[in-house]
Amino acid sequence: MLELKNVSFVVSNDADGKELGIIDNVSLSLDEGKFYVITGPNGGGKSTLARLIMGIEKPTAGQIIFNGEDITNLSVSERAKKGIGYAFQQPPRFKGMTVRRMLSLAHGSELPEDECCAFLTRVGLCSMDYLNREVDTSLSGGEVKRIEIATLMAREPMMAIYDEPEAGIDLWSFTMLVESFRMARNENSQSTTVIISHQERIMQLADEIIVIADGKVRTKGNKDDVFPTLLGEFDRKCGLRGSEEGADNA
């Protein structure tokens, strides 16, 4: 479905003019119908990789192939038409655009009220309170985030990319969101889902986990193989920190 071939992304440092490598020669294949979670340390390049796939950023080297077609130089809108959808970590707002209208536009046709309500309920929003509200500054960041996730679900793209969907969402709504991802995973076996996340409950849904660190793919494999190693790494770091604190207090 999607293949990255030796993809790199380099930016210039305005302070000294030197180049800074964000993504370093990444080659990666994502299969149709699978659920992927991309995780790793902050600043490792996870969100940048997602933005490269969507076309928000353009690679400085390498190719991006989607369903056998080279889309490296295609725009965001062109990639969207090919079937790639993206939910931003910090979604934009649209004054004058109601939530219901936004859901219908994403779906490609007018959605009945009950279907709009179902999408909103899946992300933890009381549908009748939001359906006719505008997606503007009257909504909190968490509300806008959930509305955008519902919008992407309504669109049903061939590949859906979610950049840290848990950010700014309360615990109750997060539980609803995890269940929505679980349902989507079970209902649509043809759609590929890519989620950037640090959350254990989201990682547990994955078919495969991809660990990105220092702009490279550190690990890619079956969730049952990769997830225990991530927990072990976390435990070792916590144990080390605990030992250091104990020494300081001695």
mmCIF file of N, CA and C in Angstrom, residues 77 88 114 128 174 185 197 213 221 250:
data_model
loop_
_atom_site.group_PDB
_atom_site.id
_atom_site.type_symbol
_atom_site.label_atom_id
_atom_site.label_comp_id
_atom_site.label_asym_id
_atom_site.label_seq_id
_atom_site.Cartn_x
_atom_site.Cartn_y
_atom_site.Cartn_z
ATOM 1 N N SER A 77 -3.668 18.087 -1.197
ATOM 2 C CA SER A 77 -4.995 17.844 -1.764
ATOM 3 C C SER A 77 -4.975 16.695 -2.762
ATOM 4 N N PHE A 88 -4.605 16.410 12.372
ATOM 5 C CA PHE A 88 -3.499 17.180 12.928
ATOM 6 C C PHE A 88 -3.425 17.054 14.446
ATOM 7 N N ASP A 114 -28.546 11.314 12.284
ATOM 8 C CA ASP A 114 -28.199 10.220 13.176
ATOM 9 C C ASP A 114 -26.779 9.703 12.931
ATOM 10 N N MET A 128 -25.809 16.302 20.210
ATOM 11 C CA MET A 128 -26.773 17.382 20.023
ATOM 12 C C MET A 128 -26.239 18.725 20.514
ATOM 13 N N PHE A 174 -10.937 9.865 26.153
ATOM 14 C CA PHE A 174 -9.872 9.006 25.631
ATOM 15 C C PHE A 174 -10.326 7.554 25.595
ATOM 16 N N ARG A 185 -11.074 -0.646 13.583
ATOM 17 C CA ARG A 185 -10.117 -1.696 13.210
ATOM 18 C C ARG A 185 -10.840 -2.986 12.850
ATOM 19 N N SER A 197 1.606 7.846 18.655
ATOM 20 C CA SER A 197 1.130 7.827 20.037
ATOM 21 C C SER A 197 2.172 7.250 20.982
ATOM 22 N N ALA A 213 13.426 6.882 16.254
ATOM 23 C CA ALA A 213 14.326 7.612 17.154
ATOM 24 C C ALA A 213 15.474 8.178 16.340
ATOM 25 N N GLY A 221 7.950 -4.123 14.067
ATOM 26 C CA GLY A 221 7.600 -5.522 14.195
ATOM 27 C C GLY A 221 6.232 -5.726 14.799
ATOM 28 N N ALA A 250 20.860 9.062 50.428
ATOM 29 C CA ALA A 250 21.639 8.288 51.416
ATOM 30 C C ALA A 250 22.543 9.195 52.242
#
